[in-house]
Amino acid sequence: MDFKDAIKQLSERVDKLKDNLQTEEATKNALIMPFLQILGYDVFNPLEVMPEFTCDIGIKKGEKIDYAIFKDGEPIMLVECKHWKQDLNLHDNQLLRYFHVSRAKFGLLTNGLLFRFYTDLETPNKMDEKPFLEIDLSDLRNNHVEELKKFHKTYFNIDNILSSASELKYTSALKSVINNEFNNPTPEFVKLFAKQVYDGIITPKLLDSFTILVRKSISGLISDTISDRLKTALKTETSDPEESNVTQSVPIATDSKDDLIVTTDEELEGFFIVKSILRTSIASDRITYRDAQTYFAIFIDDNNRKPVCRLYLNSPTNWQLCLFDENKKEIRHKIKSLDEIYNYSTQLIESTSRYI
């Protein structure tokens, strides 16, 4: 089994195992040690992976970190482990102290689900406050797999990792800033665009109006992009002479076998909008759908006991978004366009949180 398949296999096991891991030690054995093994290190060989590695800090002697990974007799990475339910933001200072007194170039803070990699890009021998790479095993992405592969024992090269670490750190930070601006545009962000389409003075009242317009424009642009890509994908699939119909290239799960069920472009576009809203709080591959004659349903884990919402888009003059309360009672909202789904982002995320 190659590296990519091995890490994806571990990723698929996470949700099945985590609820049975009651202690930090159990988290280490079930998730973290297998992760280190996939990176090519023998977790049972103290010459490669030293458990309870001593890191004396000033007058405090005998301070220990969970693991130190060695290469050619020198520590190359310190690993601090926590229980899978622990918030890693509460523990990065501990790793920082160990890093300062060690010759290791990299630090890894993990709870078995999130793996945060640190180094000293800003000040030599002082660990940066923010990681340059964060891997979420429950939402594993191909570009992260490629970056993670650089830490494999076979390919490990400090210079190669550091050459991309700076770019990774700042692109990740920029993505976060852009995402925040897209969801809640700041006055500076709104003014940047407003000044390009409006020649007058941007008064506070106009700024409020443009804030709404900018948010709608961003939502519309994202929606159009998703729709265009979907249409391109559908055309590519159906242009294959070996394919006889669309349902072969885009599997559609239905509530019945009725041939009258037709999944429209609008329903698929609505699905991708909901998916884009929820992917910040749950792995995107857990978000699924089923089409029926009268509605289009979106679930978690393809489980009808885990409904997120329903889209009623069959009537061109009466589009509705159906949400569910804590008792799974339907609450319908009229929408004039698919963009209005973004207005219910908070409710959709709250609904999904019940199944996480």
Short mmCIF file of C-alpha atoms in Angstrom, two decimals:
data_model
loop_
_atom_site.label_atom_id
_atom_site.label_comp_id
_atom_site.label_asym_id
_atom_site.label_seq_id
_atom_site.Cartn_x
_atom_site.Cartn_y
_atom_site.Cartn_z
CA MET A 1 0.00 0.00 0.00
CA ASP A 2 1.46 3.37 -1.00
CA PHE A 3 1.59 6.44 1.25
CA LYS A 4 -1.52 8.12 -0.19
CA ASP A 5 -3.69 5.01 0.22
CA ALA A 6 -2.38 4.39 3.75
CA ILE A 7 -3.12 7.91 5.02
CA LYS A 8 -6.58 7.86 3.40
CA GLN A 9 -7.31 4.52 5.05
CA LEU A 10 -6.43 6.01 8.44
CA SER A 11 -8.61 9.02 7.64
CA GLU A 12 -11.57 6.75 6.96
CA ARG A 13 -11.10 5.01 10.34
CA VAL A 14 -11.15 8.21 12.41
CA ASP A 15 -14.93 8.63 12.76
CA LYS A 16 -15.40 4.95 13.53
CA LEU A 17 -12.76 4.86 16.28
CA LYS A 18 -12.79 8.20 18.07
CA ASP A 19 -15.92 7.74 20.22
CA ASN A 20 -14.33 4.64 21.76
CA LEU A 21 -11.12 6.47 22.75
CA GLN A 22 -11.67 7.59 26.33
CA THR A 23 -8.08 8.56 27.22
CA GLU A 24 -5.08 10.33 25.75
CA GLU A 25 -3.18 7.05 25.76
CA ALA A 26 -5.93 5.39 23.73
CA THR A 27 -5.79 8.30 21.25
CA LYS A 28 -2.04 7.79 20.89
CA ASN A 29 -2.36 4.05 20.27
CA ALA A 30 -5.30 4.19 17.84
CA LEU A 31 -4.57 7.36 15.85
CA ILE A 32 -1.22 9.00 16.50
CA MET A 33 1.13 6.00 16.49
CA PRO A 34 -0.43 4.66 13.24
CA PHE A 35 0.04 8.16 11.77
CA LEU A 36 3.76 8.11 12.65
CA GLN A 37 4.06 4.60 11.23
CA ILE A 38 2.54 5.76 7.94
CA LEU A 39 5.26 8.43 7.87
CA GLY A 40 7.72 5.55 7.82
CA TYR A 41 8.97 5.64 11.42
CA ASP A 42 9.22 2.55 13.62
CA VAL A 43 7.28 3.55 16.73
CA PHE A 44 8.75 0.58 18.60
CA ASN A 45 12.34 1.59 17.90
CA PRO A 46 13.57 4.26 20.38
CA LEU A 47 16.35 5.14 17.95
CA GLU A 48 13.65 6.48 15.63
CA VAL A 49 10.72 7.33 17.91
CA MET A 50 11.60 8.08 21.53
CA PRO A 51 8.57 8.20 23.85
CA GLU A 52 8.62 10.49 26.90
CA PHE A 53 11.61 12.41 25.54
CA THR A 54 13.20 14.64 28.21
CA CYS A 55 13.29 18.39 27.52
CA ASP A 56 14.74 20.25 30.51
CA ILE A 57 13.40 23.80 30.64
CA GLY A 58 15.61 26.12 32.71
CA ILE A 59 15.51 25.05 36.33
CA LYS A 60 12.66 22.65 35.60
CA LYS A 61 14.27 19.25 35.09
CA GLY A 62 12.71 16.11 33.77
CA GLU A 63 10.10 17.82 31.57
CA LYS A 64 8.96 15.30 28.98
CA ILE A 65 7.32 15.49 25.58
CA ASP A 66 5.27 12.59 24.26
CA TYR A 67 7.54 11.65 21.35
CA ALA A 68 10.71 12.79 19.66
CA ILE A 69 11.43 11.56 16.14
CA PHE A 70 15.10 10.97 15.40
CA LYS A 71 17.16 10.82 12.24
CA ASP A 72 20.90 10.07 12.22
CA GLY A 73 20.94 10.29 16.01
CA GLU A 74 19.45 13.81 16.15
CA PRO A 75 15.88 14.85 17.03
CA ILE A 76 14.13 16.25 13.96
CA MET A 77 10.60 16.63 15.26
CA LEU A 78 8.92 16.88 18.68
CA VAL A 79 5.41 15.48 19.01
CA GLU A 80 3.00 16.66 21.71
CA CYS A 81 -0.20 14.59 21.96
CA LYS A 82 -3.62 15.32 23.43
CA HIS A 83 -6.93 13.49 23.73
CA TRP A 84 -8.99 13.75 20.55
CA LYS A 85 -11.60 15.96 22.25
CA GLN A 86 -9.00 18.47 23.44
CA ASP A 87 -8.86 21.94 21.86
CA LEU A 88 -5.31 22.26 20.53
CA ASN A 89 -5.41 26.05 20.88
CA LEU A 90 -5.08 25.57 24.62
CA HIS A 91 -1.84 23.60 24.38
CA ASP A 92 0.45 25.20 21.77
CA ASN A 93 2.46 27.09 24.44
CA GLN A 94 3.57 23.79 25.93
CA LEU A 95 5.08 22.65 22.64
CA LEU A 96 6.66 26.08 22.17
CA ARG A 97 8.60 25.71 25.46
CA TYR A 98 9.89 22.27 24.52
CA PHE A 99 10.86 23.45 21.03
CA HIS A 100 12.97 26.28 22.44
CA VAL A 101 15.31 23.94 24.33
CA SER A 102 15.55 21.28 21.61
CA ARG A 103 17.59 21.02 18.44
CA ALA A 104 14.55 19.70 16.56
CA LYS A 105 13.54 21.85 13.60
CA PHE A 106 9.87 20.90 13.62
CA GLY A 107 7.13 20.58 16.21
CA LEU A 108 3.90 18.60 15.84
CA LEU A 109 0.88 19.23 18.05
CA THR A 110 -1.93 16.73 17.60
CA ASN A 111 -5.08 15.28 19.11
CA GLY A 112 -5.21 12.46 16.57
CA LEU A 113 -7.67 14.33 14.37
CA LEU A 114 -5.81 17.59 13.77
CA PHE A 115 -2.07 17.57 13.09
CA ARG A 116 -0.41 21.00 13.33
CA PHE A 117 3.17 21.36 12.11
CA TYR A 118 5.34 24.22 13.40
CA THR A 119 8.83 25.54 12.74
CA ASP A 120 10.81 28.77 13.33
CA LEU A 121 10.20 30.88 10.22
CA GLU A 122 9.93 34.20 12.06
CA THR A 123 12.67 33.97 14.72
CA PRO A 124 15.46 31.34 14.66
CA ASN A 125 15.16 28.70 17.40
CA LYS A 126 11.79 30.08 18.53
CA MET A 127 8.69 28.22 17.40
CA ASP A 128 6.19 30.30 15.43
CA GLU A 129 2.88 30.92 17.14
CA LYS A 130 0.94 29.63 14.12
CA PRO A 131 1.48 26.33 12.28
CA PHE A 132 2.62 26.37 8.67
CA LEU A 133 0.65 23.20 7.93
CA GLU A 134 -2.52 21.80 9.45
CA ILE A 135 -3.90 18.39 8.51
CA ASP A 136 -7.46 17.42 9.43
CA LEU A 137 -7.80 13.66 9.09
CA SER A 138 -11.59 13.96 9.00
CA ASP A 139 -11.33 16.28 5.98
CA LEU A 140 -8.23 15.06 4.17
CA ARG A 141 -7.34 16.91 0.96
CA ASN A 142 -5.03 15.89 -1.85
CA ASN A 143 -2.77 18.95 -1.55
CA HIS A 144 -2.31 18.22 2.16
CA VAL A 145 -1.36 14.62 1.40
CA GLU A 146 1.42 15.83 -0.88
CA GLU A 147 2.76 18.22 1.76
CA LEU A 148 2.52 15.56 4.44
CA LYS A 149 4.51 13.16 2.28
CA LYS A 150 7.55 15.44 2.68
CA PHE A 151 7.71 14.37 6.33
CA HIS A 152 7.97 10.70 5.38
CA LYS A 153 11.20 9.11 6.53
CA THR A 154 12.18 8.30 2.95
CA TYR A 155 11.72 11.83 1.62
CA PHE A 156 12.48 13.89 4.72
CA ASN A 157 14.67 16.87 3.86
CA ILE A 158 14.72 19.95 6.08
CA ASP A 159 15.55 22.37 3.26
CA ASN A 160 12.78 21.04 1.03
CA ILE A 161 10.18 21.36 3.79
CA LEU A 162 11.30 24.84 4.82
CA SER A 163 11.26 26.04 1.22
CA SER A 164 7.50 25.47 1.06
CA ALA A 165 6.70 26.13 4.74
CA SER A 166 6.70 29.91 4.37
CA GLU A 167 4.37 29.81 1.37
CA LEU A 168 2.06 27.33 3.09
CA LYS A 169 1.86 29.43 6.23
CA TYR A 170 0.93 32.66 4.49
CA THR A 171 -1.39 31.17 1.87
CA SER A 172 -3.29 29.47 4.69
CA ALA A 173 -3.52 32.76 6.59
CA LEU A 174 -4.65 34.58 3.45
CA LYS A 175 -7.35 31.99 2.76
CA SER A 176 -8.67 32.52 6.26
CA VAL A 177 -8.72 36.31 5.82
CA ILE A 178 -10.42 36.05 2.42
CA ASN A 179 -13.00 33.61 3.78
CA ASN A 180 -13.79 35.99 6.66
CA GLU A 181 -14.12 38.89 4.25
CA PHE A 182 -16.43 36.89 1.99
CA ASN A 183 -18.72 35.98 4.89
CA ASN A 184 -18.54 39.27 6.81
CA PRO A 185 -17.00 42.02 4.65
CA THR A 186 -15.15 44.71 6.61
CA PRO A 187 -15.71 48.41 5.77
CA GLU A 188 -12.24 48.59 4.18
CA PHE A 189 -13.01 45.59 1.96
CA VAL A 190 -16.38 47.02 0.91
CA LYS A 191 -14.86 50.45 0.14
CA LEU A 192 -12.20 48.82 -2.04
CA PHE A 193 -14.89 47.62 -4.45
CA ALA A 194 -17.42 50.38 -3.95
CA LYS A 195 -14.92 53.02 -5.09
CA GLN A 196 -14.45 51.14 -8.36
CA VAL A 197 -18.14 51.32 -9.27
CA TYR A 198 -19.31 54.48 -7.50
CA ASP A 199 -17.77 57.91 -8.10
CA GLY A 200 -19.37 59.79 -5.19
CA ILE A 201 -18.53 59.95 -1.51
CA ILE A 202 -19.12 56.71 0.39
CA THR A 203 -21.33 57.82 3.27
CA PRO A 204 -22.10 55.51 6.22
CA LYS A 205 -25.55 54.84 4.75
CA LEU A 206 -24.08 54.00 1.34
CA LEU A 207 -21.49 51.80 3.03
CA ASP A 208 -24.25 49.74 4.63
CA SER A 209 -25.95 49.36 1.25
CA PHE A 210 -22.72 48.39 -0.49
CA THR A 211 -21.92 45.87 2.25
CA ILE A 212 -25.12 44.01 1.36
CA LEU A 213 -24.37 44.31 -2.36
CA VAL A 214 -20.79 43.06 -1.96
CA ARG A 215 -21.94 40.08 0.07
CA LYS A 216 -24.59 39.22 -2.53
CA SER A 217 -22.12 39.67 -5.38
CA ILE A 218 -19.65 37.29 -3.74
CA SER A 219 -22.36 34.71 -3.13
CA GLY A 220 -23.55 35.06 -6.73
CA LEU A 221 -20.03 34.72 -8.09
CA ILE A 222 -19.40 31.56 -6.07
CA SER A 223 -22.76 30.15 -7.12
CA ASP A 224 -22.10 30.92 -10.79
CA THR A 225 -18.64 29.37 -10.61
CA ILE A 226 -20.00 26.17 -9.06
CA SER A 227 -22.78 26.03 -11.63
CA ASP A 228 -20.38 26.56 -14.55
CA ARG A 229 -18.02 23.86 -13.31
CA LEU A 230 -20.90 21.47 -12.77
CA LYS A 231 -22.24 22.07 -16.26
CA THR A 232 -18.77 21.59 -17.73
CA ALA A 233 -18.38 18.32 -15.84
CA LEU A 234 -21.77 17.09 -17.00
CA LYS A 235 -21.00 17.98 -20.62
CA THR A 236 -17.64 16.23 -20.40
CA GLU A 237 -19.21 13.07 -19.02
CA THR A 238 -22.13 12.95 -21.45
CA SER A 239 -19.88 13.61 -24.43
CA ASP A 240 -18.29 10.19 -23.85
CA PRO A 241 -19.88 7.79 -26.39
CA GLU A 242 -19.51 4.96 -23.88
CA GLU A 243 -21.92 6.77 -21.51
CA SER A 244 -25.57 6.29 -22.33
CA ASN A 245 -27.11 8.85 -19.94
CA VAL A 246 -26.36 11.42 -17.25
CA THR A 247 -27.37 9.20 -14.37
CA GLN A 248 -24.38 6.98 -15.05
CA SER A 249 -21.89 9.83 -14.65
CA VAL A 250 -23.67 11.58 -11.78
CA PRO A 251 -25.20 9.01 -9.41
CA ILE A 252 -28.50 10.20 -7.98
CA ALA A 253 -29.82 8.62 -4.79
CA THR A 254 -33.63 8.69 -4.74
CA ASP A 255 -36.35 7.99 -2.25
CA SER A 256 -38.11 5.77 -4.79
CA LYS A 257 -37.54 4.12 -8.11
CA ASP A 258 -40.01 6.35 -9.85
CA ASP A 259 -38.67 7.28 -13.29
CA LEU A 260 -40.41 10.65 -13.04
CA ILE A 261 -37.74 11.96 -10.65
CA VAL A 262 -35.44 14.40 -12.42
CA THR A 263 -32.56 16.10 -10.62
CA THR A 264 -32.30 19.62 -12.03
CA ASP A 265 -29.28 21.91 -12.36
CA GLU A 266 -30.89 24.23 -9.78
CA GLU A 267 -31.16 21.40 -7.23
CA LEU A 268 -27.54 20.39 -7.75
CA GLU A 269 -26.45 24.01 -7.52
CA GLY A 270 -28.40 24.33 -4.26
CA PHE A 271 -26.70 21.20 -2.97
CA PHE A 272 -23.24 22.61 -3.69
CA ILE A 273 -24.15 25.90 -1.99
CA VAL A 274 -25.21 24.03 1.16
CA LYS A 275 -22.08 21.90 0.92
CA SER A 276 -19.85 24.99 0.68
CA ILE A 277 -21.53 26.43 3.79
CA LEU A 278 -21.14 23.24 5.84
CA ARG A 279 -17.64 22.13 4.82
CA THR A 280 -16.11 24.44 7.48
CA SER A 281 -17.80 22.39 10.19
CA ILE A 282 -17.96 18.85 8.76
CA ALA A 283 -16.09 16.73 6.21
CA SER A 284 -17.56 17.46 2.79
CA ASP A 285 -17.85 13.78 1.81
CA ARG A 286 -20.34 13.28 4.65
CA ILE A 287 -22.78 15.71 3.02
CA THR A 288 -25.11 13.77 0.70
CA TYR A 289 -28.44 14.15 -1.05
CA ARG A 290 -31.47 12.24 -2.27
CA ASP A 291 -33.97 13.47 -4.81
CA ALA A 292 -37.72 12.88 -4.64
CA GLN A 293 -40.60 13.94 -6.84
CA THR A 294 -41.62 16.90 -4.69
CA TYR A 295 -38.38 17.89 -2.94
CA PHE A 296 -34.60 17.58 -2.91
CA ALA A 297 -33.25 16.41 0.47
CA ILE A 298 -29.76 16.96 1.91
CA PHE A 299 -28.47 14.67 4.68
CA ILE A 300 -25.39 13.86 6.70
CA ASP A 301 -23.90 10.40 6.05
CA ASP A 302 -26.73 9.59 3.61
CA ASN A 303 -28.86 8.92 6.69
CA ASN A 304 -32.49 10.06 6.63
CA ARG A 305 -32.33 10.41 10.42
CA LYS A 306 -29.75 13.16 9.94
CA PRO A 307 -31.57 15.68 7.75
CA VAL A 308 -29.96 19.07 7.09
CA CYS A 309 -32.58 20.68 4.87
CA ARG A 310 -34.90 20.20 1.91
CA LEU A 311 -35.16 22.25 -1.25
CA TYR A 312 -38.55 22.71 -2.90
CA LEU A 313 -37.65 24.02 -6.36
CA ASN A 314 -40.22 22.38 -8.62
CA SER A 315 -42.50 25.43 -8.76
CA PRO A 316 -40.72 28.35 -10.49
CA THR A 317 -42.83 30.88 -8.53
CA ASN A 318 -42.67 29.23 -5.10
CA TRP A 319 -39.16 28.14 -4.19
CA GLN A 320 -38.75 27.09 -0.56
CA LEU A 321 -35.92 26.12 1.76
CA CYS A 322 -37.03 23.76 4.51
CA LEU A 323 -34.98 23.69 7.72
CA PHE A 324 -35.45 21.45 10.77
CA ASP A 325 -35.68 22.37 14.44
CA GLU A 326 -34.32 20.27 17.34
CA ASN A 327 -37.37 17.99 17.09
CA LYS A 328 -36.87 17.65 13.32
CA LYS A 329 -40.01 19.63 12.66
CA GLU A 330 -40.06 21.37 9.28
CA ILE A 331 -39.67 25.15 9.11
CA ARG A 332 -40.17 26.46 5.59
CA HIS A 333 -38.71 29.68 4.22
CA LYS A 334 -39.58 31.19 0.86
CA ILE A 335 -36.56 32.05 -1.28
CA LYS A 336 -36.47 34.02 -4.51
CA SER A 337 -33.04 32.75 -5.59
CA LEU A 338 -30.50 30.12 -4.60
CA ASP A 339 -28.23 32.89 -3.33
CA GLU A 340 -30.66 33.40 -0.44
CA ILE A 341 -29.59 30.03 0.96
CA TYR A 342 -26.48 31.81 2.25
CA ASN A 343 -28.76 33.91 4.48
CA TYR A 344 -29.51 30.74 6.45
CA SER A 345 -25.88 29.65 6.93
CA THR A 346 -26.07 29.85 10.73
CA GLN A 347 -29.19 27.68 10.91
CA LEU A 348 -27.70 25.11 8.52
CA ILE A 349 -24.49 24.86 10.55
CA GLU A 350 -26.47 24.59 13.82
CA SER A 351 -28.58 21.81 12.33
CA THR A 352 -25.48 19.92 11.21
CA SER A 353 -23.77 20.31 14.60
CA ARG A 354 -26.33 17.95 16.10
CA TYR A 355 -24.83 15.07 14.13
CA ILE A 356 -21.13 15.77 14.80
#
